[in-house]
């Protein structure tokens, strides 16, 4: 198990933390947690402010393939796949990729190339047999559950691909970063310093890899 930045090829998005802090209300949090149109394609105060395919995941897909030593035809599951951008880019590289997400809106607005490869479901209850994937990814997904839910999700990822998981989760290194994160966050129910996350990984028996999403 290792800390590895598999998203290093992604462009760094600009976040107006101050504007979100001023605008954020309980309603914004409640609506964003529905993972519907407002979260993906509504105004920025509710989430992405427009979640569209632009090819930015293509180099990430290649980095994931290299990291796990995947071969054409290997099976990969993207947990929290949203509209299937990464699944599409993995398939384009010859990987037999699938996705699962709790959002019906995202699946109903998926990329045409991944129709039939995505299904509805929650990361803490993955409806697949033990060891059925060569790698399982969960990028900015499991932290949307509470701590117990994160443990369950990590156990599920480990069960499907022992030692071949990759999770990226919300974190912070300093008190100042924590404060910025808390001003920004809408959907995450659990977040912690890296040390706290590593305790959660251990508690779940998770032996895959990980990295942090840190704002500021
Ligand atoms: C921040 S988005 C990340 C999407 C994609 N992985 C990416 O990095 O662009 C979080 C995703 O997790 C999904 N999600 C939230 N709770 C979930 C759950 N319990 N199980 C599976 N997916 C969930 C949301 O619908 C959304 O697509």
Short mmCIF file of N, CA, C and O in Angstrom, two decimals, residues 67-114:
data_model
loop_
_atom_site.label_atom_id
_atom_site.label_comp_id
_atom_site.label_asym_id
_atom_site.label_seq_id
_atom_site.Cartn_x
_atom_site.Cartn_y
_atom_site.Cartn_z
N UNK A 67 0.41 2.42 -13.34
CA UNK A 67 0.60 2.17 -11.91
C UNK A 67 0.23 0.74 -11.53
O UNK A 67 0.95 0.08 -10.78
N UNK A 68 -0.92 0.27 -12.03
CA UNK A 68 -1.38 -1.08 -11.67
C UNK A 68 -0.88 -2.15 -12.63
O UNK A 68 -1.21 -3.32 -12.46
N UNK A 69 -0.12 -1.75 -13.65
CA UNK A 69 0.38 -2.72 -14.63
C UNK A 69 -0.76 -3.42 -15.36
O UNK A 69 -0.69 -4.64 -15.60
N UNK A 70 -1.80 -2.65 -15.71
CA UNK A 70 -2.98 -3.27 -16.34
C UNK A 70 -2.72 -3.59 -17.81
O UNK A 70 -1.99 -2.86 -18.49
N UNK A 71 -3.35 -4.67 -18.27
CA UNK A 71 -3.22 -5.10 -19.67
C UNK A 71 -4.57 -4.95 -20.36
O UNK A 71 -5.61 -4.95 -19.67
N UNK A 72 -4.58 -4.86 -21.69
CA UNK A 72 -5.87 -4.81 -22.40
C UNK A 72 -6.78 -5.94 -21.95
O UNK A 72 -6.32 -7.08 -21.80
N UNK A 73 -8.05 -5.60 -21.70
CA UNK A 73 -9.01 -6.61 -21.27
C UNK A 73 -9.11 -6.76 -19.76
O UNK A 73 -10.04 -7.39 -19.27
N UNK A 74 -8.16 -6.18 -19.01
CA UNK A 74 -8.27 -6.24 -17.54
C UNK A 74 -9.50 -5.45 -17.10
O UNK A 74 -9.92 -4.48 -17.73
N UNK A 75 -10.06 -5.88 -15.97
CA UNK A 75 -11.32 -5.30 -15.49
C UNK A 75 -11.07 -4.29 -14.38
O UNK A 75 -10.40 -4.59 -13.39
N UNK A 76 -11.62 -3.08 -14.57
CA UNK A 76 -11.47 -2.00 -13.58
C UNK A 76 -12.85 -1.46 -13.24
O UNK A 76 -13.69 -1.28 -14.12
N UNK A 77 -13.06 -1.19 -11.94
CA UNK A 77 -14.31 -0.58 -11.49
C UNK A 77 -14.01 0.82 -10.96
O UNK A 77 -13.10 1.00 -10.14
N UNK A 78 -14.78 1.81 -11.44
CA UNK A 78 -14.67 3.18 -10.92
C UNK A 78 -15.89 3.43 -10.03
O UNK A 78 -17.02 3.50 -10.51
N UNK A 79 -15.63 3.54 -8.74
CA UNK A 79 -16.70 3.71 -7.74
C UNK A 79 -16.91 5.21 -7.53
O UNK A 79 -15.98 5.92 -7.15
N UNK A 80 -18.14 5.67 -7.78
CA UNK A 80 -18.39 7.12 -7.80
C UNK A 80 -17.97 7.66 -9.16
O UNK A 80 -17.27 8.67 -9.27
N UNK A 81 -18.42 6.96 -10.19
CA UNK A 81 -17.96 7.24 -11.57
C UNK A 81 -18.62 8.45 -12.18
O UNK A 81 -18.21 8.89 -13.26
N UNK A 82 -19.67 8.99 -11.52
CA UNK A 82 -20.41 10.13 -12.06
C UNK A 82 -20.85 9.85 -13.51
O UNK A 82 -21.46 8.81 -13.76
N UNK A 83 -20.51 10.72 -14.45
CA UNK A 83 -20.99 10.54 -15.83
C UNK A 83 -20.10 9.59 -16.65
O UNK A 83 -20.29 9.47 -17.85
N UNK A 84 -19.12 8.98 -15.99
CA UNK A 84 -18.34 7.94 -16.67
C UNK A 84 -17.16 8.45 -17.49
O UNK A 84 -16.68 7.75 -18.39
N UNK A 85 -16.65 9.63 -17.15
CA UNK A 85 -15.54 10.18 -17.94
C UNK A 85 -14.30 9.28 -17.87
O UNK A 85 -13.68 8.98 -18.89
N UNK A 86 -13.94 8.85 -16.66
CA UNK A 86 -12.75 8.02 -16.50
C UNK A 86 -12.98 6.62 -17.09
O UNK A 86 -12.08 6.05 -17.71
N UNK A 87 -14.20 6.11 -16.93
CA UNK A 87 -14.53 4.80 -17.52
C UNK A 87 -14.33 4.87 -19.03
O UNK A 87 -13.70 4.01 -19.65
N UNK A 88 -14.84 5.95 -19.64
CA UNK A 88 -14.70 6.13 -21.09
C UNK A 88 -13.22 6.14 -21.50
O UNK A 88 -12.83 5.49 -22.48
N UNK A 89 -12.40 6.86 -20.74
CA UNK A 89 -10.98 6.99 -21.12
C UNK A 89 -10.21 5.70 -20.87
O UNK A 89 -9.25 5.40 -21.60
N UNK A 90 -10.62 4.93 -19.86
CA UNK A 90 -10.00 3.62 -19.64
C UNK A 90 -10.38 2.65 -20.76
O UNK A 90 -9.54 1.90 -21.28
N UNK A 91 -11.65 2.68 -21.16
CA UNK A 91 -12.11 1.81 -22.26
C UNK A 91 -11.34 2.15 -23.54
O UNK A 91 -10.91 1.26 -24.29
N UNK A 92 -11.12 3.44 -23.78
CA UNK A 92 -10.38 3.87 -24.98
C UNK A 92 -8.95 3.32 -24.98
O UNK A 92 -8.34 3.18 -26.04
N UNK A 93 -8.45 3.01 -23.78
CA UNK A 93 -7.08 2.45 -23.67
C UNK A 93 -7.10 0.92 -23.67
O UNK A 93 -6.08 0.29 -23.39
N UNK A 94 -8.28 0.33 -23.91
CA UNK A 94 -8.36 -1.13 -24.01
C UNK A 94 -8.75 -1.84 -22.73
O UNK A 94 -8.76 -3.08 -22.68
N UNK A 95 -9.06 -1.07 -21.68
CA UNK A 95 -9.43 -1.68 -20.39
C UNK A 95 -10.93 -1.98 -20.39
O UNK A 95 -11.74 -1.21 -20.94
N UNK A 96 -11.31 -3.08 -19.76
CA UNK A 96 -12.73 -3.46 -19.62
C UNK A 96 -13.23 -2.77 -18.34
O UNK A 96 -13.20 -3.36 -17.27
N UNK A 97 -13.63 -1.51 -18.49
CA UNK A 97 -13.92 -0.68 -17.31
C UNK A 97 -15.43 -0.53 -17.10
O UNK A 97 -16.21 -0.48 -18.06
N UNK A 98 -15.79 -0.41 -15.83
CA UNK A 98 -17.18 -0.27 -15.41
C UNK A 98 -17.25 0.80 -14.33
O UNK A 98 -16.23 1.14 -13.71
N UNK A 99 -18.47 1.31 -14.11
CA UNK A 99 -18.64 2.32 -13.08
C UNK A 99 -19.88 2.08 -12.26
O UNK A 99 -20.84 1.44 -12.72
N UNK A 100 -19.85 2.61 -11.04
CA UNK A 100 -21.03 2.55 -10.18
C UNK A 100 -21.13 3.89 -9.47
O UNK A 100 -20.10 4.48 -9.09
N UNK A 101 -22.35 4.38 -9.32
CA UNK A 101 -22.54 5.69 -8.68
C UNK A 101 -23.95 5.73 -8.11
O UNK A 101 -24.86 5.06 -8.59
N UNK A 102 -24.11 6.54 -7.08
CA UNK A 102 -25.40 6.65 -6.41
C UNK A 102 -26.33 7.63 -7.16
O UNK A 102 -27.52 7.68 -6.89
N UNK A 103 -25.77 8.37 -8.12
CA UNK A 103 -26.54 9.42 -8.80
C UNK A 103 -27.20 8.94 -10.08
O UNK A 103 -26.53 8.68 -11.09
N UNK A 104 -28.53 8.89 -10.05
CA UNK A 104 -29.26 8.54 -11.28
C UNK A 104 -29.07 9.64 -12.32
O UNK A 104 -28.94 9.37 -13.51
N UNK A 105 -29.04 10.89 -11.87
CA UNK A 105 -28.86 12.00 -12.82
C UNK A 105 -27.55 11.83 -13.60
O UNK A 105 -27.52 11.96 -14.83
N UNK A 106 -26.46 11.52 -12.90
CA UNK A 106 -25.17 11.37 -13.58
C UNK A 106 -25.22 10.23 -14.59
O UNK A 106 -24.77 10.37 -15.73
N UNK A 107 -25.81 9.11 -14.18
CA UNK A 107 -25.86 7.95 -15.08
C UNK A 107 -26.75 8.24 -16.30
O UNK A 107 -26.46 7.78 -17.41
N UNK A 108 -27.81 9.01 -16.08
CA UNK A 108 -28.72 9.36 -17.19
C UNK A 108 -28.09 10.38 -18.14
O UNK A 108 -28.61 10.63 -19.21
N UNK A 109 -26.99 10.99 -17.71
CA UNK A 109 -26.30 11.98 -18.56
C UNK A 109 -24.87 11.54 -18.84
O UNK A 109 -23.97 12.36 -18.98
N UNK A 110 -24.69 10.22 -18.92
CA UNK A 110 -23.33 9.69 -19.10
C UNK A 110 -22.87 9.86 -20.55
O UNK A 110 -23.67 10.14 -21.45
N UNK A 111 -21.59 9.64 -20.74
CA UNK A 111 -21.01 9.65 -22.08
C UNK A 111 -21.59 8.47 -22.88
O UNK A 111 -21.71 7.36 -22.33
N UNK A 112 -21.89 8.67 -24.16
CA UNK A 112 -22.51 7.58 -24.95
C UNK A 112 -21.66 6.31 -24.98
O UNK A 112 -22.21 5.19 -24.99
N UNK A 113 -20.36 6.44 -24.96
CA UNK A 113 -19.47 5.27 -25.06
C UNK A 113 -19.58 4.33 -23.86
O UNK A 113 -19.11 3.19 -23.93
N UNK A 114 -20.13 4.82 -22.73
CA UNK A 114 -20.15 3.97 -21.54
C UNK A 114 -21.55 3.46 -21.18
O UNK A 114 -21.73 2.83 -20.14
#
